[in-house]
GROMACS .gro file of C-alpha atoms in nm:
model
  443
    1UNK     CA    1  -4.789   0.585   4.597
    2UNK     CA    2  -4.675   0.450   4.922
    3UNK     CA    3  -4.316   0.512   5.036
    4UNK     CA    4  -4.125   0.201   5.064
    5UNK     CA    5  -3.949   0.143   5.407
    6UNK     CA    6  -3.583   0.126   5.443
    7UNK     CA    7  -3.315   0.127   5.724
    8UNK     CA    8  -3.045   0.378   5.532
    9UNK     CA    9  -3.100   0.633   5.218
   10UNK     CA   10  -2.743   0.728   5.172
   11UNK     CA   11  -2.725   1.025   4.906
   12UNK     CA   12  -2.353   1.159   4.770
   13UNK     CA   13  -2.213   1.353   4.509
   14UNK     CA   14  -2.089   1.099   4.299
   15UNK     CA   15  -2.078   0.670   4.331
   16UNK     CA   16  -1.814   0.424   4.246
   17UNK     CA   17  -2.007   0.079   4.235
   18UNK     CA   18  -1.665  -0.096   4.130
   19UNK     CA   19  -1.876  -0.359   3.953
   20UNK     CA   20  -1.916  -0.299   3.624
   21UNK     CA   21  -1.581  -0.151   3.531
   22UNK     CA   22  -1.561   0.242   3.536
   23UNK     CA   23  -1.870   0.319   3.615
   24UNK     CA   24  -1.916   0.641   3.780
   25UNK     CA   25  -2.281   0.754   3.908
   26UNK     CA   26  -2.346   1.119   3.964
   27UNK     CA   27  -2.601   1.253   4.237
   28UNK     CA   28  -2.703   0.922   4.335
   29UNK     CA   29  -2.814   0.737   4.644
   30UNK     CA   30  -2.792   0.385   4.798
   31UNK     CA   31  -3.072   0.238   4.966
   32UNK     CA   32  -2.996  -0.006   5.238
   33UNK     CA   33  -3.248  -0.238   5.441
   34UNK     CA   34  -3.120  -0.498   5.679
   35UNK     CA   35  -2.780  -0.601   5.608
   36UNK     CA   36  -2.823  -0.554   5.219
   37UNK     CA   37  -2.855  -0.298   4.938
   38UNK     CA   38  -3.160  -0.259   4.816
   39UNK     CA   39  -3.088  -0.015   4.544
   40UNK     CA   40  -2.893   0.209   4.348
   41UNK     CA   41  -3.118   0.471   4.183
   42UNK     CA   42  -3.073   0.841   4.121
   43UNK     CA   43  -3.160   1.081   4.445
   44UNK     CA   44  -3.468   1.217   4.340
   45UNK     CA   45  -3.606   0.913   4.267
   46UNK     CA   46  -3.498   0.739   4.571
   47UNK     CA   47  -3.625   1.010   4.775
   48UNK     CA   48  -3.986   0.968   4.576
   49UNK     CA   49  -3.964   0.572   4.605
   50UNK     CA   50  -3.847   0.468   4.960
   51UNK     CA   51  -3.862   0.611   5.362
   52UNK     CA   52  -3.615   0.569   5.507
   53UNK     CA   53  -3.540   0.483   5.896
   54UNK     CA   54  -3.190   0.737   5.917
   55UNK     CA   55  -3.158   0.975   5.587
   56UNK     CA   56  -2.793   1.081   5.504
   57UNK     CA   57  -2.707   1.320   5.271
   58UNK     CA   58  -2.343   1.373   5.168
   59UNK     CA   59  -2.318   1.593   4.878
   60UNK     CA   60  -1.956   1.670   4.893
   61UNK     CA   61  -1.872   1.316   4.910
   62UNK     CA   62  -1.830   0.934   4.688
   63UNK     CA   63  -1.981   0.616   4.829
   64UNK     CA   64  -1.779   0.350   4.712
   65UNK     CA   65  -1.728  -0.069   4.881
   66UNK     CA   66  -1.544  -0.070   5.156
   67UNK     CA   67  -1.186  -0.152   5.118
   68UNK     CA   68  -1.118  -0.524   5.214
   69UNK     CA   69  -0.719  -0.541   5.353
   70UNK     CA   70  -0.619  -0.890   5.149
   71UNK     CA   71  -0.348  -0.965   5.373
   72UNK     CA   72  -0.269  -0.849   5.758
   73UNK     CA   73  -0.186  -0.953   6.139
   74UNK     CA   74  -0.389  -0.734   6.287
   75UNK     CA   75  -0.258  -0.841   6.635
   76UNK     CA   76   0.033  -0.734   6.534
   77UNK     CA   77  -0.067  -0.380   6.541
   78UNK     CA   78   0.036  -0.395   6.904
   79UNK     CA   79   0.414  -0.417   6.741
   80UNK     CA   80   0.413  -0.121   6.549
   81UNK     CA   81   0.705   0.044   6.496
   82UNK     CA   82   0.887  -0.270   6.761
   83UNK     CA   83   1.191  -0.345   6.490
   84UNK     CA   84   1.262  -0.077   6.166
   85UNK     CA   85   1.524  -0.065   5.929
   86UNK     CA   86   1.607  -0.461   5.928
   87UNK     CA   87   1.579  -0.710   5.631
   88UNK     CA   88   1.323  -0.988   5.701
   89UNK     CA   89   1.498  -1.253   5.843
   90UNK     CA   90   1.655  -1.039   6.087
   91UNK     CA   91   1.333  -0.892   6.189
   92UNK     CA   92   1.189  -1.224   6.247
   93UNK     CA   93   1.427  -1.414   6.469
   94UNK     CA   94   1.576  -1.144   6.652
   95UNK     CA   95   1.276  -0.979   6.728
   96UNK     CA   96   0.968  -1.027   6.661
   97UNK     CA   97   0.907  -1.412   6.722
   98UNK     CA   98   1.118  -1.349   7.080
   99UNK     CA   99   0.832  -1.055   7.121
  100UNK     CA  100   0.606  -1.332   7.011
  101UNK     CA  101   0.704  -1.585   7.237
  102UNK     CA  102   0.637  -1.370   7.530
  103UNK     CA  103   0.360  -1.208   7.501
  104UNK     CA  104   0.187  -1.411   7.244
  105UNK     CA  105  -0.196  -1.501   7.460
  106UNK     CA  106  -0.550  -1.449   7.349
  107UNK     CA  107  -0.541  -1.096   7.573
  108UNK     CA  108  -0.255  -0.986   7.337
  109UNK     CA  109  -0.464  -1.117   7.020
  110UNK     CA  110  -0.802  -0.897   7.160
  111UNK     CA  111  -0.626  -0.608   7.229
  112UNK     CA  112  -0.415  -0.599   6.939
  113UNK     CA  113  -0.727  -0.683   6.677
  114UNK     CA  114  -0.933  -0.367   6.861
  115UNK     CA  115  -0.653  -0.123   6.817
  116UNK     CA  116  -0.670  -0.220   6.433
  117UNK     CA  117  -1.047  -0.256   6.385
  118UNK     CA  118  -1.054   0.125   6.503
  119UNK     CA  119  -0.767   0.188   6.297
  120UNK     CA  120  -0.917   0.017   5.984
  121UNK     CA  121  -1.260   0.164   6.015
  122UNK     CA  122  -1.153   0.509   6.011
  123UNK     CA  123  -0.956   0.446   5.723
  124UNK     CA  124  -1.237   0.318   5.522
  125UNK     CA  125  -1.150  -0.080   5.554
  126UNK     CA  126  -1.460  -0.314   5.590
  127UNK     CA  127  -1.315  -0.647   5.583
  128UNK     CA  128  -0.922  -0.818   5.589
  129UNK     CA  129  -0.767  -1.114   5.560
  130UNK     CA  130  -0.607  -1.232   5.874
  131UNK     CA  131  -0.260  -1.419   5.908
  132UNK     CA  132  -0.214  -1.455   6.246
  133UNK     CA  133  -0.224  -1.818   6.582
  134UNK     CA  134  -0.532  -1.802   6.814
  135UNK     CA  135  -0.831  -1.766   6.585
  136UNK     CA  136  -1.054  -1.880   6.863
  137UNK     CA  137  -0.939  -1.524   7.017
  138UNK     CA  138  -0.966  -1.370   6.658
  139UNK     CA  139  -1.321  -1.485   6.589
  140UNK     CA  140  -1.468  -1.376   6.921
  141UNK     CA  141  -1.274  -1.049   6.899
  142UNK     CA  142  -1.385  -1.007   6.495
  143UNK     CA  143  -1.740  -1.102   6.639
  144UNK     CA  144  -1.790  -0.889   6.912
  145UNK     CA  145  -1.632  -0.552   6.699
  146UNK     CA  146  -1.899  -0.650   6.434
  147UNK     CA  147  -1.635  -0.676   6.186
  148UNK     CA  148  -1.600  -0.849   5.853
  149UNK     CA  149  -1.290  -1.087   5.845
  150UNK     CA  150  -1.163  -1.387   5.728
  151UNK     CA  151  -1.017  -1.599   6.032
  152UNK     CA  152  -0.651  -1.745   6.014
  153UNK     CA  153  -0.611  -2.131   6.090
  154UNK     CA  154  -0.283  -2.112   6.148
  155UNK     CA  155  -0.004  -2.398   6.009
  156UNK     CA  156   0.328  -2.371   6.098
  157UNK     CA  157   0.641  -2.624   6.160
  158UNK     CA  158   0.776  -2.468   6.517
  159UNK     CA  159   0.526  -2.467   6.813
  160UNK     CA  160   0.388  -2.173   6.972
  161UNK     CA  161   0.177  -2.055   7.250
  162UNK     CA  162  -0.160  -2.178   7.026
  163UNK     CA  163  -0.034  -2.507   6.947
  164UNK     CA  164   0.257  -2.762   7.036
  165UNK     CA  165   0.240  -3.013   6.711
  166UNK     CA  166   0.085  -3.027   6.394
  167UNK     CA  167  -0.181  -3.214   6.498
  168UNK     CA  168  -0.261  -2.961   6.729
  169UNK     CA  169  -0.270  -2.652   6.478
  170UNK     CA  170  -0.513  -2.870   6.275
  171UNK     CA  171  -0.756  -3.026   6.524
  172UNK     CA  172  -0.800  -2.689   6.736
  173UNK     CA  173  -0.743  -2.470   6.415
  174UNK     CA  174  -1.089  -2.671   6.295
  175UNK     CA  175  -1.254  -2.704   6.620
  176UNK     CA  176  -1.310  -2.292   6.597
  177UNK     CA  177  -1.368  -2.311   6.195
  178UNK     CA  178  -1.662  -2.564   6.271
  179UNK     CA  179  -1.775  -2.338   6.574
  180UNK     CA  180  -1.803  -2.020   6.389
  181UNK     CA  181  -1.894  -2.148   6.026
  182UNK     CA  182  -2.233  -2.005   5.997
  183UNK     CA  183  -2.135  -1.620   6.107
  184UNK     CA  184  -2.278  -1.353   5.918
  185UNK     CA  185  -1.970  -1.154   5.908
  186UNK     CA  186  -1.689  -1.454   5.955
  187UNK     CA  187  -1.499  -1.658   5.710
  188UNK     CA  188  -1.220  -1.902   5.739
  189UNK     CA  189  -0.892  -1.972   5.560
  190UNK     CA  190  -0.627  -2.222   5.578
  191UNK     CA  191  -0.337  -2.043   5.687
  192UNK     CA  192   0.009  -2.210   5.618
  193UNK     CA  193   0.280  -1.951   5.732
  194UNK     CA  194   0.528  -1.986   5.403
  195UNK     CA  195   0.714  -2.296   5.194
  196UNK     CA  196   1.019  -2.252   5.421
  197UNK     CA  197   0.797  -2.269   5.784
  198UNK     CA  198   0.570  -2.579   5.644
  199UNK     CA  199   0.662  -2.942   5.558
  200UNK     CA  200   0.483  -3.107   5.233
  201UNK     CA  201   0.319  -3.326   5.469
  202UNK     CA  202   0.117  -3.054   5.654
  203UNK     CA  203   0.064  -2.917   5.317
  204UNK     CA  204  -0.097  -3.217   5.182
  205UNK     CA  205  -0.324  -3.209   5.479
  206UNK     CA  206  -0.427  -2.871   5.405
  207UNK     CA  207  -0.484  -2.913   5.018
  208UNK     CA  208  -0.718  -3.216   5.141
  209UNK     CA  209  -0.934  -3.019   5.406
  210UNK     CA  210  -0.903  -2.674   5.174
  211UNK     CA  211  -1.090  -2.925   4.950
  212UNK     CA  212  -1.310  -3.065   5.147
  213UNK     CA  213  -1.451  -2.746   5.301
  214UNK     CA  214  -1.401  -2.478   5.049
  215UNK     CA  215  -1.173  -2.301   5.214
  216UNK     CA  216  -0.899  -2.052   5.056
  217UNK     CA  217  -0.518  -2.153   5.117
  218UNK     CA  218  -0.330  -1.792   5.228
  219UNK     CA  219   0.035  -1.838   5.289
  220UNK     CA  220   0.323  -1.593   5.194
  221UNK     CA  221   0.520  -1.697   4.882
  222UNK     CA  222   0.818  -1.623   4.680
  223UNK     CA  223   0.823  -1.334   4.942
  224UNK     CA  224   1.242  -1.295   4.954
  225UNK     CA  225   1.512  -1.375   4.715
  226UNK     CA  226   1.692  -1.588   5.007
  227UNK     CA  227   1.355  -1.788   5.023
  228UNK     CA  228   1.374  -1.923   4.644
  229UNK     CA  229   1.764  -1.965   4.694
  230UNK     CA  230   1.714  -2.176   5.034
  231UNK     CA  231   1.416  -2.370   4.854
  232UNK     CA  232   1.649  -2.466   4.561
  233UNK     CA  233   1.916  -2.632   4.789
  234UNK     CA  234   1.689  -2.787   5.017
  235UNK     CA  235   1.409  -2.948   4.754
  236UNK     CA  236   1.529  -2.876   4.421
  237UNK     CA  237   1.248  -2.648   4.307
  238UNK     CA  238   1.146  -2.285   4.365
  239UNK     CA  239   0.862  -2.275   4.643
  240UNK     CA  240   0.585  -2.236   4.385
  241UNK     CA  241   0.693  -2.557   4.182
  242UNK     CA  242   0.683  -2.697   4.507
  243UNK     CA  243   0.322  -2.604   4.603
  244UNK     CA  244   0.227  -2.700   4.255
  245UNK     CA  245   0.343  -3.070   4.318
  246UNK     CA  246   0.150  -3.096   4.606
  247UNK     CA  247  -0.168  -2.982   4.442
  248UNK     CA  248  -0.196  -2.612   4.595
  249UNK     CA  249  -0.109  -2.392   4.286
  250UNK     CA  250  -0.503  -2.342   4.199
  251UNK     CA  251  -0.786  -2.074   4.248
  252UNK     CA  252  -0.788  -2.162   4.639
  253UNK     CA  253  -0.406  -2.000   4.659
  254UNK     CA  254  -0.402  -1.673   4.804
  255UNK     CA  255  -0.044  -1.592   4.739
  256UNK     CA  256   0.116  -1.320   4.947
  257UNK     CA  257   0.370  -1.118   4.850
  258UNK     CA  258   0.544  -1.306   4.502
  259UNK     CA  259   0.824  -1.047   4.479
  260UNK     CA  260   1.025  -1.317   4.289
  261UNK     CA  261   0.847  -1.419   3.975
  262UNK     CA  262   0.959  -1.550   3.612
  263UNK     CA  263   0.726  -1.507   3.324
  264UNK     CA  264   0.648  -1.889   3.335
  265UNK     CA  265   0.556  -1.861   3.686
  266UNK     CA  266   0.294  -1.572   3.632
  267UNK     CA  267   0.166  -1.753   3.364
  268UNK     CA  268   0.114  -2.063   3.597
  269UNK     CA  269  -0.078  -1.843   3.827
  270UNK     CA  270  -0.298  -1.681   3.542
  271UNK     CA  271  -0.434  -2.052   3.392
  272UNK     CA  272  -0.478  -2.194   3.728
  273UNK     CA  273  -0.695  -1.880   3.886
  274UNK     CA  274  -0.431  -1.777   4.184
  275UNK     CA  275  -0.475  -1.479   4.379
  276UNK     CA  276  -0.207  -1.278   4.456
  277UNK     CA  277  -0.188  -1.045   4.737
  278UNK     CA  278   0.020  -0.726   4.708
  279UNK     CA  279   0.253  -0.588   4.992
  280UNK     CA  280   0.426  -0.283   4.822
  281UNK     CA  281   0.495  -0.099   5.096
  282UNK     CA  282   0.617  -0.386   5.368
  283UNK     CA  283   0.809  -0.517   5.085
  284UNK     CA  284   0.963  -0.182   5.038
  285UNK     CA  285   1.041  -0.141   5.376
  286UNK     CA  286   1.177  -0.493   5.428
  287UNK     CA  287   1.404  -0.444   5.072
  288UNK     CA  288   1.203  -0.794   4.974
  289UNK     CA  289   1.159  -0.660   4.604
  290UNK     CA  290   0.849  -0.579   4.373
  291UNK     CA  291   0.585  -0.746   4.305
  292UNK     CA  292   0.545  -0.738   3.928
  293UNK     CA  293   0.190  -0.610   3.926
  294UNK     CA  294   0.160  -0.517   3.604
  295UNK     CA  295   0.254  -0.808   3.406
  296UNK     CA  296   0.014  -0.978   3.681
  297UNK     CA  297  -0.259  -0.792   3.569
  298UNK     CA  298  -0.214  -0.841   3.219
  299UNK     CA  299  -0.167  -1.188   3.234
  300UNK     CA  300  -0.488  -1.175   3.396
  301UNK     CA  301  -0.407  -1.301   3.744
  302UNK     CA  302  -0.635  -1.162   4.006
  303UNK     CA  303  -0.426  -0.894   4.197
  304UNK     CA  304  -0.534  -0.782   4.552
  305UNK     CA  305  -0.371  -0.528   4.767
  306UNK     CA  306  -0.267  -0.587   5.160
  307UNK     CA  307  -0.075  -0.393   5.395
  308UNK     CA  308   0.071  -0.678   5.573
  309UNK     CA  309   0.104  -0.618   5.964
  310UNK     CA  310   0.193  -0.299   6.138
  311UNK     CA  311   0.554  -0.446   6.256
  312UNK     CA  312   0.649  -0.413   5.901
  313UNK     CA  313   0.426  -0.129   5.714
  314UNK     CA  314   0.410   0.049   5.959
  315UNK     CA  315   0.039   0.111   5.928
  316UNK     CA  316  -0.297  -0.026   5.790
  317UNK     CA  317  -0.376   0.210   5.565
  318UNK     CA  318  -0.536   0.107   5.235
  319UNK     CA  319  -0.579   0.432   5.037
  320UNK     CA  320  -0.152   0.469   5.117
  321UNK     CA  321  -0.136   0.123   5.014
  322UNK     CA  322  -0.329   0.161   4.678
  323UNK     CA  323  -0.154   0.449   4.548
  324UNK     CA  324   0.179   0.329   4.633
  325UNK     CA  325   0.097  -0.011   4.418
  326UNK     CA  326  -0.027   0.221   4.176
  327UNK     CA  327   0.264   0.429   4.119
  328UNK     CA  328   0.551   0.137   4.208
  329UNK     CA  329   0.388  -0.053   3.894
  330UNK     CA  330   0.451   0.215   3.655
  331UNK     CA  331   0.824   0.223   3.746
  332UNK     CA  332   0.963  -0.129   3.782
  333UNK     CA  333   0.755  -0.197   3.419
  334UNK     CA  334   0.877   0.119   3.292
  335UNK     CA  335   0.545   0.232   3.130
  336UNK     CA  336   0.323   0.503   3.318
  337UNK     CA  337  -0.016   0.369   3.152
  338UNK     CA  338   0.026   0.062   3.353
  339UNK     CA  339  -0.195  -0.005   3.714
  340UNK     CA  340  -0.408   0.300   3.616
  341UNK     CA  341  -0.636   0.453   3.883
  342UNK     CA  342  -0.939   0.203   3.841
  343UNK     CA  343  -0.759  -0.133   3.863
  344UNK     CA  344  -0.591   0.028   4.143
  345UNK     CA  345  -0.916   0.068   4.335
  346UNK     CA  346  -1.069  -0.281   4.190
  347UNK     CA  347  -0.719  -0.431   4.355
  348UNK     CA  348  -0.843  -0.291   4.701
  349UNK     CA  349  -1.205  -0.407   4.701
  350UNK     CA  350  -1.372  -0.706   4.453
  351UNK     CA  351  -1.040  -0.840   4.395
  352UNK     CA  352  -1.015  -0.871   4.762
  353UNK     CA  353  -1.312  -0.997   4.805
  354UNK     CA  354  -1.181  -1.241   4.550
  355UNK     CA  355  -0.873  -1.371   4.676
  356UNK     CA  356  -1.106  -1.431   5.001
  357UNK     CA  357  -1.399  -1.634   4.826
  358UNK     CA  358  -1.658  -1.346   4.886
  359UNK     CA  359  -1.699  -1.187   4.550
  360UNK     CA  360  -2.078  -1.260   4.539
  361UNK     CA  361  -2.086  -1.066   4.910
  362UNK     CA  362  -1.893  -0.760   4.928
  363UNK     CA  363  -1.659  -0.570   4.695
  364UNK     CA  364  -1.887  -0.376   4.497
  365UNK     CA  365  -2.204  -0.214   4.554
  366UNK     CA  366  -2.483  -0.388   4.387
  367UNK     CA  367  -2.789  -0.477   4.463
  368UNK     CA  368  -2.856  -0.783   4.686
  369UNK     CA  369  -2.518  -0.765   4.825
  370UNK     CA  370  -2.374  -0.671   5.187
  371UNK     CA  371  -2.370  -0.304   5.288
  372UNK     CA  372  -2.043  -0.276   5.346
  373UNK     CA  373  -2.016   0.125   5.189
  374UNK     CA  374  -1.765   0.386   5.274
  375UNK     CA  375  -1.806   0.750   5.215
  376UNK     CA  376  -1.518   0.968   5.135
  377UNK     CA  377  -1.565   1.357   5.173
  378UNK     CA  378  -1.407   1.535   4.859
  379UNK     CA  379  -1.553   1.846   4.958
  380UNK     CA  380  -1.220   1.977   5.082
  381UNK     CA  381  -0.903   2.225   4.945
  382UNK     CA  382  -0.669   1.906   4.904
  383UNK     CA  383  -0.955   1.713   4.685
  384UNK     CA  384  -1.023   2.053   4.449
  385UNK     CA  385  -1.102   2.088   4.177
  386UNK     CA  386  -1.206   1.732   4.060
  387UNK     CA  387  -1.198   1.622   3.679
  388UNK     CA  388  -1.187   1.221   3.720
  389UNK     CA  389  -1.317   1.118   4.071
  390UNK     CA  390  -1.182   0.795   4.037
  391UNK     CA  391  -0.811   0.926   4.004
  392UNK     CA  392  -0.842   1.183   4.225
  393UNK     CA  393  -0.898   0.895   4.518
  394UNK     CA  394  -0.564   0.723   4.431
  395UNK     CA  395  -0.336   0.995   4.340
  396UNK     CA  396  -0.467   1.225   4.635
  397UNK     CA  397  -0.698   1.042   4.838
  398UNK     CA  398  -0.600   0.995   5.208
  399UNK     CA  399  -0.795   0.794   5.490
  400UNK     CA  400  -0.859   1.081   5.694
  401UNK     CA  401  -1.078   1.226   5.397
  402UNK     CA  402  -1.340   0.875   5.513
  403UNK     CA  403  -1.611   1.011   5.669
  404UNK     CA  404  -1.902   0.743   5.718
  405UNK     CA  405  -1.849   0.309   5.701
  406UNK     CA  406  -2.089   0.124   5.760
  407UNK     CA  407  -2.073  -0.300   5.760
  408UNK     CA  408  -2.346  -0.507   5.656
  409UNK     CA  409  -2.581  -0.178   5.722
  410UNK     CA  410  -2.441  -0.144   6.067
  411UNK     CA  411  -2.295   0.216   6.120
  412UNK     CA  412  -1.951   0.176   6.221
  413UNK     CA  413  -1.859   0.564   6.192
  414UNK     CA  414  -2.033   0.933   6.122
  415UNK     CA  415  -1.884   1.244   6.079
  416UNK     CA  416  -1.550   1.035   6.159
  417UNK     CA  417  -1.696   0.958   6.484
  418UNK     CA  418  -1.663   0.583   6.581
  419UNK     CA  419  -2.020   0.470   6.649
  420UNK     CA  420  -1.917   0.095   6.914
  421UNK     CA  421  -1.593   0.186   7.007
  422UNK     CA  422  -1.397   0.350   7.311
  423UNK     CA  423  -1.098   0.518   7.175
  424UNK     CA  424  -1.002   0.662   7.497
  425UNK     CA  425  -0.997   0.277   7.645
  426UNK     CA  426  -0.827   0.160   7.278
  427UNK     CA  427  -0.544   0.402   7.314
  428UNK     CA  428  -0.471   0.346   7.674
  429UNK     CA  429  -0.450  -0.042   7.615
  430UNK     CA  430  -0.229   0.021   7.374
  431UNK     CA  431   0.026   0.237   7.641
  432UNK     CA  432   0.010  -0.074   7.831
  433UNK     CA  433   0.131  -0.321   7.586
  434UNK     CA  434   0.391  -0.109   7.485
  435UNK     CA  435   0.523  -0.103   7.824
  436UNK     CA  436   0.515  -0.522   7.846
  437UNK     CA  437   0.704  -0.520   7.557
  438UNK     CA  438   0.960  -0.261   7.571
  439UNK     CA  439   1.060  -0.512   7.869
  440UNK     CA  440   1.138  -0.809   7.689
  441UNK     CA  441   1.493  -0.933   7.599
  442UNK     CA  442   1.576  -0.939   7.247
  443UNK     CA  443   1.870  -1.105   7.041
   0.00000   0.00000   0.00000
């Protein structure tokens, strides 16, 4: 019988598809032609059935979907490390929206997106959510990386370098959505900063065009104590309430953060299909409070892991990210069975792809769906000896064990070699930056 041709045969040890729950294949191999998988079939049997283009064989290692980064400013990466030890609010207006306001161009938005593209591929991150102004600058960096995001159009109150009135954040916020609505690898959200940044007029305006072109709403919620507190005095309902009375609580909210929750509240979220996006380490860092991820998850709310930006984490690193929200569960609820090791990895990929609208793309390797396919070498003292493969990649996984990623069957890194990107020019960009910004004045 004639060999079937293919672009990728991708053999490993064992597979995590993700989708359906648990599953675990041993000594199997993914079969990838164009920018899909073609199959999931046992190695022998792929070897017999298909001929392939490039043949990998990783033994030692899991394939598993990439992890998709729910919520992040990636240009922010150029920030890391700007402003520690502060509480939010003093972060913000003493440093970084001065930073902001100075440097804050689409150079600064390139540059910064680059550094964490490299950073997120080598971590084993396929695809985030961004938060951040100039998505004409974000798509054409996203596009010319050849990496899976979901592009920010930015809402806020306050004017900024990308836009000096509302009207403006909407009408040039669009223009690029419209531009770029077709891309392979490119999605759009609307992208309202936070209840106490955003009138209820702009938010009307984005419930109506969220509507009208099926976009997600991602905005930061309930992300502070102060916020519900200031939100009380100046409307008379918490920020959610709020939202709900102008028509956003519903399965386009992407809800970031939610560190302040009653029971009624995460019930609200549950019957109307919200996302919500979990920041356990910025929120650590920041002293914003927990996310109560487990009683999320068993209300059945779908729960999706971010890092936030680097200013705050200080770092983009999922598999940190994932085991933190893992282990932070089981002590604010008091009960070690709760977030076990597979929701923790579902949180960091399908329910990602959720929260984002791409569920039927990415998120879980199945047939017929993008090649977006990490591979994660557990052939290694700190991975030994292995009795549950999924556990052993929360508890003790780290990003430097990610070998191979490859995005809609593009090869984005071997043998943690980065395949289209120039770290030497990355880094030294980078030193650059650093220098512009150590210079500016802060409060």
């Amino acid at each position: 019988m004639e060999r079937i041709h293919c672009d990728w045969l991708i053999e490993a040890g064992w597979i995590i598809p993700v989708q359906p729950a648990g599953q675990v294949l041993e000594s199997h191999a993914v079969v990838i032609d164009g920018d899909r998988i073609t199959a999931i079939l046992p190695i022998a049997e792929a070897r017999a059935r298909y001929a392939p283009e490039a043949h990998v064989q990783r033994p030692g290692s899991v394939l598993m979907p990439g992890l998709v980064n729910a919520h992040t400013h990636n240009p922010m990466s150029l920030m890391r490390g700007v402003a520690d030890d502060l509480a939010l609010m003093p972060w913000l207006n003493a440093h970084i929206w001065p930073i902001e306001r100075a440097v804050m161009t689409p150079d600064f938005i390139a540059d910064g997106i680059e550094l964490a593209v490299a950073e997120m591929i080598r971590g084993g991150t396929t695809c985030c959510n961004e938060n951040y102004f100039f998505p004409d600058a974000q798509a054409r960096t996203y596009d010319r990386l050849g990496f899976r995001a979901a592009i920010s159009i930015p809402v806020i109150d306050f004017p900024s370098a990308w836009a000096s009135s509302q009207d403006e954040y909407f009408d040039k916020g669009l223009a690029v959505h419209d531009q770029y609505r077709s891309h392979p690898l490119l999605s759009f959200s609307m992208t309202p900063h936070a209840p106490y940044t955003v009138c209820d007029a702009s938010f009307e305006r984005i419930r109506r065009y969220a509507e009208q072109l099926d976009l997600p709403v991602h905005c930061h919620i309930h992300e502070t104590a102060q916020e519900i507190t200031d939100s009380l005095n100046q409307y008379g309902q918490r920020p959610l309430a709020r939202l709900d009375r102008l028509g956003l609580v519903n399965e386009r909210l992407t809800a970031v953060h939610m560190t302040q929750l009653t029971p009624a509240e995460i019930a609200l979220c549950a019957a109307r299909g919200v996302s919500v996006v979990h920041c356990p380490q910025s929120n650590l860092k920041l002293a914003s409070g927990f996310c109560p991820a487990g009683d999320l998850l068993a209300a059945g709310v779908n729960l999706a892991i971010g890092t936030d930006g680097c200013a705050s984490n200080n770092d983009l690193d999922m598999f940190d990210e994932l085991r933190t929200a893992a282990l932070l569960a089981k002590a604010v609820s008091a009960d070690a069975t709760m977030f076990k090791a597979g929701q923790a990895l579902h949180a960091a990929t399908l329910a990602g792809a959720r929260a984002m609208g791409l569920e039927q793309l990415i998120g879980s390797l199945e047939p017929g769906k993008q090649a977006d396919i990490i591979a994660i070498d557990l052939d290694r003292i700190e991975a030994a000896p292995i009795y549950d493969v999924v556990s052993q990649l929360v508890y003790a996984g780290a990003r430097h064990w990610v070998g191979d990623v490859w995005i809609a069957g593009r090869a984005k890194m071997l043998k943690r070699e980065l395949q289209d990107m120039d770290e030497t020019r990355i880094l030294s960009s980078a030193r650059r930056w650093q220098q512009t910004i150590r210079e500016i004045p802060r409060a």
